[in-house]
mmCIF file of C-alpha atoms and ligand atoms in Angstrom:
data_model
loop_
_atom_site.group_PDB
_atom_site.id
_atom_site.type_symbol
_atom_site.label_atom_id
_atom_site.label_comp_id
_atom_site.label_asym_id
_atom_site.label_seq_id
_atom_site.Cartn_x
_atom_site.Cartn_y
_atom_site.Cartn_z
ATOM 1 C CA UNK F 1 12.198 9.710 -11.989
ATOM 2 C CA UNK F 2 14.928 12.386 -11.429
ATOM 3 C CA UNK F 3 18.083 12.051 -9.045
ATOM 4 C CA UNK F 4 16.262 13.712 -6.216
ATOM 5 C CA UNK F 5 13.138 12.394 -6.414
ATOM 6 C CA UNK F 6 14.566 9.002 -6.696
ATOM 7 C CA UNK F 7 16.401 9.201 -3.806
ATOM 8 C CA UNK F 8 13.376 10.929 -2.118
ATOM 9 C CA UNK F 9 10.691 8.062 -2.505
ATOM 10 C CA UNK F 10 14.044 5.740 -1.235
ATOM 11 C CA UNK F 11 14.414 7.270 2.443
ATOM 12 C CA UNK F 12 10.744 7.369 2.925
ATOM 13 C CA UNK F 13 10.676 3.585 1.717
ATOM 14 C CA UNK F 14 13.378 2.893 4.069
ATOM 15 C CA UNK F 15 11.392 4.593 6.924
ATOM 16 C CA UNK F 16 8.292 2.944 5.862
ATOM 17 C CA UNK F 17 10.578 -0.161 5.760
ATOM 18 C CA UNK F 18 12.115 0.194 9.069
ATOM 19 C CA UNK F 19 8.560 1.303 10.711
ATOM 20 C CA UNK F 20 6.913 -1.830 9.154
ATOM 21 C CA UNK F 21 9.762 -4.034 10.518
ATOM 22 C CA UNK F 22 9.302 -3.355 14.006
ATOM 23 C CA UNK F 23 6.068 -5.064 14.165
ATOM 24 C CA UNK F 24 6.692 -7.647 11.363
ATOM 25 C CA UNK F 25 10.168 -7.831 11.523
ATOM 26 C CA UNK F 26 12.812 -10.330 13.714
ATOM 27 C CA UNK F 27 12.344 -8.140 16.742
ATOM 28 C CA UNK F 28 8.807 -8.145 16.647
ATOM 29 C CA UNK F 29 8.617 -10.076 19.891
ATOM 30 C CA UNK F 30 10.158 -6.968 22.093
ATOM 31 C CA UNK F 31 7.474 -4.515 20.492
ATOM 32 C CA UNK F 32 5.109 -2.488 22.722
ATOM 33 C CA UNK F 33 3.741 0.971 22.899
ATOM 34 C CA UNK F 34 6.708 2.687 23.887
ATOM 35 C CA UNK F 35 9.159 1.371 20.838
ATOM 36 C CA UNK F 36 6.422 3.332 19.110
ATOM 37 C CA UNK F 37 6.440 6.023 21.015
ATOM 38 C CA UNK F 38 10.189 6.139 21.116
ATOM 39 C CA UNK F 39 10.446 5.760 17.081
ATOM 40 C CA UNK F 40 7.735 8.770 16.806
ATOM 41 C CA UNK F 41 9.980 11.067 18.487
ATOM 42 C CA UNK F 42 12.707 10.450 16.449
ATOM 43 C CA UNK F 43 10.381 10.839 13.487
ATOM 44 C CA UNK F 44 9.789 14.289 15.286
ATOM 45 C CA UNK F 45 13.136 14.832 15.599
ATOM 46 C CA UNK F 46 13.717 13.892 11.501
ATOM 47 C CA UNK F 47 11.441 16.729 11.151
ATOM 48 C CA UNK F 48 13.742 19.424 13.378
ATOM 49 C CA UNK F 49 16.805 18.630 11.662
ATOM 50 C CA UNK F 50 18.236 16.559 14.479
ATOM 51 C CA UNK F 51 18.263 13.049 12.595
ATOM 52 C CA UNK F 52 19.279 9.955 14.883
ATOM 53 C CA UNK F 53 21.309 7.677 12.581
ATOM 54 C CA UNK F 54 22.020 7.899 8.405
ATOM 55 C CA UNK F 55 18.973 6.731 6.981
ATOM 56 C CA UNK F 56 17.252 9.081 9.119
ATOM 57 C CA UNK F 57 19.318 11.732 7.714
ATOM 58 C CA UNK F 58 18.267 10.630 4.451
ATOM 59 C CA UNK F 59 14.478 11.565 5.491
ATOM 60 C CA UNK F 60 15.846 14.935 7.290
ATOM 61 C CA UNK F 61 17.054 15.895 3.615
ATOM 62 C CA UNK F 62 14.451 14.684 1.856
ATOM 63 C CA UNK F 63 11.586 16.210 4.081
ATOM 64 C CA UNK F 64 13.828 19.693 4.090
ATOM 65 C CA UNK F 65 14.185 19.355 0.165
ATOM 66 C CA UNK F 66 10.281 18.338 -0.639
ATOM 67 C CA UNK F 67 7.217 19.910 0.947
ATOM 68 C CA UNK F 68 6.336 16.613 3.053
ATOM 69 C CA UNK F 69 4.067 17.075 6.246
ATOM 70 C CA UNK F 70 4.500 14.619 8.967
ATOM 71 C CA UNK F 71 0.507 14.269 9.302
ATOM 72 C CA UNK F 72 0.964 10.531 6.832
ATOM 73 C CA UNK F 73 4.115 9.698 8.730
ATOM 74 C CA UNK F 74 2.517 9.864 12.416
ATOM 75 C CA UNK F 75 -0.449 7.767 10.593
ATOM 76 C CA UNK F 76 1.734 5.213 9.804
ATOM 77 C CA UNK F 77 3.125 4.580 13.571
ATOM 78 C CA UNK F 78 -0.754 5.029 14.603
ATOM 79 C CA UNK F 79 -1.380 1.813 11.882
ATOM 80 C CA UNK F 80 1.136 -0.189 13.661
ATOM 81 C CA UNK F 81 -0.253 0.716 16.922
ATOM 82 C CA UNK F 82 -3.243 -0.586 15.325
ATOM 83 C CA UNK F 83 -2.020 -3.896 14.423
ATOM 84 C CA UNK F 84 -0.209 -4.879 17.386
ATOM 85 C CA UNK F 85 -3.938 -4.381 19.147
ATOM 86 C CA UNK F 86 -5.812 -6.108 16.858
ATOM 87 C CA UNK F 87 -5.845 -9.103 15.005
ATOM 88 C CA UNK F 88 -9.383 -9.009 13.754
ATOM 89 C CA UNK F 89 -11.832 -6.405 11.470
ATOM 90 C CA UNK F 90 -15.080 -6.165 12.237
ATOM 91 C CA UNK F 91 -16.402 -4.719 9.234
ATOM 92 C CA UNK F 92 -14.947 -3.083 6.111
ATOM 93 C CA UNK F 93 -14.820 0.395 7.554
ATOM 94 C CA UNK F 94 -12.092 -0.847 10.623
ATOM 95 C CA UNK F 95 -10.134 -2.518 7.796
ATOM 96 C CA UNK F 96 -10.194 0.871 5.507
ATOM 97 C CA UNK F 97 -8.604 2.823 8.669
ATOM 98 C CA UNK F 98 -6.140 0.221 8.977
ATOM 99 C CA UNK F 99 -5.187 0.388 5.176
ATOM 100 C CA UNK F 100 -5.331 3.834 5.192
ATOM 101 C CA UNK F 101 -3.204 4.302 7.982
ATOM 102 C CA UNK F 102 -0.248 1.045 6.664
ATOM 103 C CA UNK F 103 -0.608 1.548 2.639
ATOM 104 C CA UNK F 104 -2.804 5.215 1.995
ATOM 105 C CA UNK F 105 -0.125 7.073 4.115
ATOM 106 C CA UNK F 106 2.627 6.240 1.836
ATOM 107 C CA UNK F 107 0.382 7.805 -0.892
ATOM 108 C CA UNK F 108 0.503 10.947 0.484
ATOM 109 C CA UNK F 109 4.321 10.918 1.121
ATOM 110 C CA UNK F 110 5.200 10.438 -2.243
ATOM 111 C CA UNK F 111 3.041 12.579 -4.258
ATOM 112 C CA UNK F 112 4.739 16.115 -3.159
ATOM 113 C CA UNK F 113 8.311 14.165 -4.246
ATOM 114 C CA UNK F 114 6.737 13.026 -7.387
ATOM 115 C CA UNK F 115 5.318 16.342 -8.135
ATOM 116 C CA UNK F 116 1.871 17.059 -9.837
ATOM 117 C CA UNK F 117 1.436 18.283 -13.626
ATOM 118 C CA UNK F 118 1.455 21.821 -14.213
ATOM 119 C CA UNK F 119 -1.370 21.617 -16.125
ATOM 120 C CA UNK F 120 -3.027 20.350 -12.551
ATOM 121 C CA UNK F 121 -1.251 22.307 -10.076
ATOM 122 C CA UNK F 122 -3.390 25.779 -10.091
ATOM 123 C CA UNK F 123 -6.436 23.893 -9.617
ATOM 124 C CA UNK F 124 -7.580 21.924 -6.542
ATOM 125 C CA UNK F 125 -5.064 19.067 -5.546
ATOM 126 C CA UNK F 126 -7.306 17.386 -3.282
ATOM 127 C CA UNK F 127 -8.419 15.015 -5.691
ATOM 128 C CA UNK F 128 -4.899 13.794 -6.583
ATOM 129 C CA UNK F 129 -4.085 13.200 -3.039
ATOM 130 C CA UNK F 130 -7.017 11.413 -2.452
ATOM 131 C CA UNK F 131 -6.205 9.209 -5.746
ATOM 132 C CA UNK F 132 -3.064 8.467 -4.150
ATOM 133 C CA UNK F 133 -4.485 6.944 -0.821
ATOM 134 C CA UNK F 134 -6.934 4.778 -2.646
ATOM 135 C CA UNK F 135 -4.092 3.417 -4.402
ATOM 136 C CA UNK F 136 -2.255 2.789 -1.656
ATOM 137 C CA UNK F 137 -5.537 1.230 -0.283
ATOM 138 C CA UNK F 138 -5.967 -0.882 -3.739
ATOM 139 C CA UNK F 139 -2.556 -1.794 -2.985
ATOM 140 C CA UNK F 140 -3.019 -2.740 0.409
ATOM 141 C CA UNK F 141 -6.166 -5.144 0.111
ATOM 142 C CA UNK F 142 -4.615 -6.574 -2.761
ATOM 143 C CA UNK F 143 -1.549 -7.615 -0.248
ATOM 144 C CA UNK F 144 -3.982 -8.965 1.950
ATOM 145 C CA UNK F 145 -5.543 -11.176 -0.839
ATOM 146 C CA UNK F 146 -2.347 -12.407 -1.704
ATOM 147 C CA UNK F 147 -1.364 -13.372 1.851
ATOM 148 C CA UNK F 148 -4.266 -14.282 3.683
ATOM 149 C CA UNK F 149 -2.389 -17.801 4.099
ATOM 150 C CA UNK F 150 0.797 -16.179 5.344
ATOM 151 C CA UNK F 151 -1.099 -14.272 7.627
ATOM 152 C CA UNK F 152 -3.141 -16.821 8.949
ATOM 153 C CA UNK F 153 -0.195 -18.404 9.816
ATOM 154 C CA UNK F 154 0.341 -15.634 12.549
ATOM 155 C CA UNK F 155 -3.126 -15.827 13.765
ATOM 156 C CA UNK F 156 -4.351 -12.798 11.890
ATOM 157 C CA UNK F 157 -7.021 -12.506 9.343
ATOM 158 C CA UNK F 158 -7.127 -8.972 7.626
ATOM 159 C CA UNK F 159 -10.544 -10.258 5.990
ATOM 160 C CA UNK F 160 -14.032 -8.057 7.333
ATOM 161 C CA UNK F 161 -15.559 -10.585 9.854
ATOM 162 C CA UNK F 162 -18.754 -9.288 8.914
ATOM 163 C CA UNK F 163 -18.487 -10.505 4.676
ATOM 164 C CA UNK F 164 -17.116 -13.678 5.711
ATOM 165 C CA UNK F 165 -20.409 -14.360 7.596
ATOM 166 C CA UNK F 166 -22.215 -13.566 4.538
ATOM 167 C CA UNK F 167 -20.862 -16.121 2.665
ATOM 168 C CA UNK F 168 -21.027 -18.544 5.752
ATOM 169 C CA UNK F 169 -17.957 -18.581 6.494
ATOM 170 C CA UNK F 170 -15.502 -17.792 9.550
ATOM 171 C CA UNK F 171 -11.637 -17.845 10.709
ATOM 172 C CA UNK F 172 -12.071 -21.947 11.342
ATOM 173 C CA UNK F 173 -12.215 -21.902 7.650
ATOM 174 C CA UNK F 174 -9.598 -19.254 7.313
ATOM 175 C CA UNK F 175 -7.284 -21.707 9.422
ATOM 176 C CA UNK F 176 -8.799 -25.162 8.159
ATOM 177 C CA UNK F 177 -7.017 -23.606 4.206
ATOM 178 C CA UNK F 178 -9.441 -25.263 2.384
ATOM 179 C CA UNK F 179 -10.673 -23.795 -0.915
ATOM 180 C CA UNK F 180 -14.443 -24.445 -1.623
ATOM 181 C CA UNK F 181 -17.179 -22.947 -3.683
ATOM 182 C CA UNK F 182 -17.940 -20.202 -1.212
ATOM 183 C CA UNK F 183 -14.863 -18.994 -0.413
ATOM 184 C CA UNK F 184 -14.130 -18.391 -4.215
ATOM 185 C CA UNK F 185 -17.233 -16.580 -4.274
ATOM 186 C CA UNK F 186 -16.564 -14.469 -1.516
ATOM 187 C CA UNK F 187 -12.795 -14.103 -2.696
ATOM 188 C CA UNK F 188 -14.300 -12.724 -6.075
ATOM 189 C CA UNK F 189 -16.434 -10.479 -4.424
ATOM 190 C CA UNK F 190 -12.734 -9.095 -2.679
ATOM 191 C CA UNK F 191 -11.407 -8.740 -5.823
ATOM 192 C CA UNK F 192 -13.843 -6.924 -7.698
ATOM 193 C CA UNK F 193 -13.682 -4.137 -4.453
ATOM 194 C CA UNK F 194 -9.523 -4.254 -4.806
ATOM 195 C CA UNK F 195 -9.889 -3.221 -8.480
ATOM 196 C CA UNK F 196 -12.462 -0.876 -7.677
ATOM 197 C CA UNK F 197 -9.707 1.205 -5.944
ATOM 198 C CA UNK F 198 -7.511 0.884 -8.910
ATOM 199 C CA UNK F 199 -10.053 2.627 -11.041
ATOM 200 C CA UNK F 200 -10.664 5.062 -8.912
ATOM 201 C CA UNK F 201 -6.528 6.330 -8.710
ATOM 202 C CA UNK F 202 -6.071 5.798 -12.138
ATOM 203 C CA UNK F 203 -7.082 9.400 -12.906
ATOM 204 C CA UNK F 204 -5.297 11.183 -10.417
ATOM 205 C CA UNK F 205 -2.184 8.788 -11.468
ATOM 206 C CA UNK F 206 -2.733 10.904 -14.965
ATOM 207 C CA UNK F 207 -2.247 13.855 -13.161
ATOM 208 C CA UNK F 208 1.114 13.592 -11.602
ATOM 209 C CA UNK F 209 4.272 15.426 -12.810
ATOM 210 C CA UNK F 210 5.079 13.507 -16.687
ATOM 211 C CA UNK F 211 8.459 12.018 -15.293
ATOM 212 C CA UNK F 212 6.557 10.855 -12.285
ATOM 213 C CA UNK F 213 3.870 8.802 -14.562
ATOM 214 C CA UNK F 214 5.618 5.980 -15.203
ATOM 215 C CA UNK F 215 6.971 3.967 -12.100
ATOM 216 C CA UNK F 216 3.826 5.215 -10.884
ATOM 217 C CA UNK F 217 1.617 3.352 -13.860
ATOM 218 C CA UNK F 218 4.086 0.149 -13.806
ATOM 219 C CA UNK F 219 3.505 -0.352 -9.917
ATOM 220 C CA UNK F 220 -0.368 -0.313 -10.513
ATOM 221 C CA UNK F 221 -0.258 -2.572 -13.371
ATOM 222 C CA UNK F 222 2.171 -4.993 -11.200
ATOM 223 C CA UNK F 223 -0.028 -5.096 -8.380
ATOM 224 C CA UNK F 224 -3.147 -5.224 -10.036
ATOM 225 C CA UNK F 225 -1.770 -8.738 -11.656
ATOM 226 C CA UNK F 226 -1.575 -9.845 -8.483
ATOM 227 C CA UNK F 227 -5.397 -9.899 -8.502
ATOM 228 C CA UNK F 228 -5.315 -11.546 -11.797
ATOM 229 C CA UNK F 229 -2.797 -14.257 -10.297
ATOM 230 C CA UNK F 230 -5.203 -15.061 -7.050
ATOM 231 C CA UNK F 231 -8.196 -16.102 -10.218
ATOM 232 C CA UNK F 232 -5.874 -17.906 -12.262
ATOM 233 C CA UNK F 233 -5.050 -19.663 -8.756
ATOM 234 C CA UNK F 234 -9.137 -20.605 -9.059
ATOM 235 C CA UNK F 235 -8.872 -18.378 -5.681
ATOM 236 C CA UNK F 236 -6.509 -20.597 -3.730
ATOM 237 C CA UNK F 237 -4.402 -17.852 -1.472
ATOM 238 C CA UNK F 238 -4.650 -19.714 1.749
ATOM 239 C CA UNK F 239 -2.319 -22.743 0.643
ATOM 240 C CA UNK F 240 -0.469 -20.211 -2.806
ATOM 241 C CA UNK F 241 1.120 -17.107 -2.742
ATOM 242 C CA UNK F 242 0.194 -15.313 -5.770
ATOM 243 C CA UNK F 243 3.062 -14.278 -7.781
ATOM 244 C CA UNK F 244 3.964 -12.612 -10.969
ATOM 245 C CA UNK F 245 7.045 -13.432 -12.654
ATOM 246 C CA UNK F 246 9.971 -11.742 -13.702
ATOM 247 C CA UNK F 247 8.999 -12.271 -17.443
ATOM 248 C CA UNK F 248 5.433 -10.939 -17.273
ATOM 249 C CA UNK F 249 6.751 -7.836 -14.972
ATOM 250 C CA UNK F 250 9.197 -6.834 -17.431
ATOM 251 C CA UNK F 251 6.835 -7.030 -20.556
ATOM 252 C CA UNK F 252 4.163 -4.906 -18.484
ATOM 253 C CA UNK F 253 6.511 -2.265 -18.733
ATOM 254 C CA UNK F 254 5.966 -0.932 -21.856
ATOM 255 C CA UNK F 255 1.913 -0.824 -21.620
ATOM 256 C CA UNK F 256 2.605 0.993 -18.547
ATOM 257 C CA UNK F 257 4.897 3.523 -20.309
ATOM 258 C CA UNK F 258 2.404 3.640 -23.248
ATOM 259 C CA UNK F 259 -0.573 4.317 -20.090
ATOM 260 C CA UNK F 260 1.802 7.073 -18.357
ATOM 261 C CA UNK F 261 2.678 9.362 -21.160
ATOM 262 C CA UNK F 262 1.028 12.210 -22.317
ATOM 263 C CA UNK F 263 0.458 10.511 -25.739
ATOM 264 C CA UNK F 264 -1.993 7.934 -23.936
ATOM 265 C CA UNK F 265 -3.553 11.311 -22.735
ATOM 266 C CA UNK F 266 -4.640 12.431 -25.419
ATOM 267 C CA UNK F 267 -5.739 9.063 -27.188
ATOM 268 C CA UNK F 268 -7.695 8.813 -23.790
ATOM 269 C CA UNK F 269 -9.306 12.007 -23.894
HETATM 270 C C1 GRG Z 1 -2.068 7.820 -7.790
HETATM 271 C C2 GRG Z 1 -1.294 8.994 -7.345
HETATM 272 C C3 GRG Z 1 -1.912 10.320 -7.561
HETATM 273 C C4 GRG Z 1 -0.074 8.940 -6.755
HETATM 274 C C5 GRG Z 1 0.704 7.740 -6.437
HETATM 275 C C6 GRG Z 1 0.886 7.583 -4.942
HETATM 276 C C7 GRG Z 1 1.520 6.263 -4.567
HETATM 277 C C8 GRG Z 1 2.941 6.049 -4.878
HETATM 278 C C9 GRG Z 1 0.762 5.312 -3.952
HETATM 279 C C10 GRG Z 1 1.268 3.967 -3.607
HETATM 280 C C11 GRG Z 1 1.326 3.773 -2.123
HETATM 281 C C12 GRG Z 1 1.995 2.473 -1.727
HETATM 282 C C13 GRG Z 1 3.213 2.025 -2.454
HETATM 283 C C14 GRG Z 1 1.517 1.803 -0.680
HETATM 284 C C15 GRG Z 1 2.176 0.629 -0.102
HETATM 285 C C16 GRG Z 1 1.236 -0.525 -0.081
HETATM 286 C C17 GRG Z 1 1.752 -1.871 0.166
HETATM 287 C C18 GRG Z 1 0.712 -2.916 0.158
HETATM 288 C C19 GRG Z 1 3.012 -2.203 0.381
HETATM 289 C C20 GRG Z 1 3.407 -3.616 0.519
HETATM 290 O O1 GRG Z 1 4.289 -3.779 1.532
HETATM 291 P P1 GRG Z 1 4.821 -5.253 1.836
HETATM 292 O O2 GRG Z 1 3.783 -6.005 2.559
HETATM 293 O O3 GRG Z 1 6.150 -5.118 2.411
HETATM 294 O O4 GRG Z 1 4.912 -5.842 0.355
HETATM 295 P P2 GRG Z 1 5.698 -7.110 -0.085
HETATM 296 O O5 GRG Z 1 5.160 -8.184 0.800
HETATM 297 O O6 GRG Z 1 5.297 -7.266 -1.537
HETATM 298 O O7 GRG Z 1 7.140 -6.783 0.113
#
């Protein structure tokens, strides 16, 4: 990516970052409501020009450089509101909000930074944005595959309550970590709607600015192996953490170049 852009997508990691740690992170034990409430005005205040520290001076410039609304931001702090409520999903629609609200928000930060084709940009956008929150939802279940161990851990389960009754099972087996036959073939059934979210970005992806493609296309392929990585596993993520190494992430680099450029556009056409 360019300079600014880079440096862009870094302060709204490092808000995302900071946001995230103040229900996950070491002080997660003096979070309530108004910590929220408290960090949402200073997001607020981000937006006004009137940052509170340096790295929220690093938003202030990036959200006066970029057109960036503060609609996905808010979403974000409503997410964590979310999680420090609730520790179960009923069904896959509660666990959608949830994902959009954690993982689909950062979507549609970073697509006015990474800037859409100008092939693209005349017609209607909406479709691009809404590629970009189903990949930050692909991304999101796909993080919740990998740690449903981890998470487990500190008495949540992320899974729909609902599908794990379908395949008779519950949180005792969620807590008991033991892999059997139906728990694979509920775990494949996860899977197969992780990498249905994939699919569906991958054609907005195609439609972002050219310099934008690629770290977009080499995060996608990344996480998606992290799918791959739960099956070679034979489905164990409640005892492994599924992980891709260094080797494999650096060879997926070029197929994700070769995916992002407008050479593969054509060949795909
Ligand atoms: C497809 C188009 C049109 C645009 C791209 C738009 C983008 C960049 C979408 C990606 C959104 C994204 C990065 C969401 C974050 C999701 C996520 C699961 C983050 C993981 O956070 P942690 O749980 O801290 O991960 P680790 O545990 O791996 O550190």
């Amino acid at each position: 990516m360019t300079e600014d852009r880079r440096r862009a997508i870094w302060a709204i990691y490092v808000w995302c970052r900071r946001t995230d740690e103040l229900v996950d992170g070491p002080n997660a034990s003096n979070m309530n409501n108004s910590v929220l409430d408290r960090w949402e005005e200073r997001l607020e205040q981000i937006f006004e020009g009137r940052p509170y520290d340096m790295f929220d001076a690093a938003l202030t410039d990036t959200v006066f450089k970029f057109p960036i609304d503060i609609k996905p931001f808010k979403d974000m702090i409503e997410g964590m509101r979310m999680d420090i409520k609730k520790s179960r999903y009923e069904n896959f629609q509660e666990l959608y909000l949830y994902c959009y609200y954690v993982a689909g928000t950062v979507g549609l930060m970073s697509v006015p930074v990474m800037g859409i084709d100008p092939k693209y940009s005349h017609g209607s956008i909406d479709n691009i944005y809404n590629a970009a929150v189903l990949l930050g939802i692909g991304n999101q279940l796909t993080n919740i595959l990998r740690d449903v161990g981890e998470d487990a851990i500190r008495g949540r389960v992320y899974l729909p309550q609902d599908e794990l009754a379908q395949f008779g099972l519950s949180d005792t087996d969620v807590f008991a970590r033991k892999v059997n036959d139906r728990w694979r073939e509920f775990m494949r059934e996860q899977i197969t709607r992780a990498r249905f979210y994939f699919n569906q970005a991958e054609e907005g992806a195609l439609k972002l600015n050219e310099a934008s493609r690629w770290p977009v296309w080499a995060s996608m392929l990344l996480y998606r192996k992290i799918l791959d990585e739960i099956e070679e596993n034979d489905y164990d993520n409640l005892t492994k953490r599924a992980y891709v190494g260094r080797t494999k992430k650096i060879l997926m680099l070029p197929w994700a170049l070769a995916r992002a450029t407008s050479f593969s556009n054509l060949v795909l056409q």
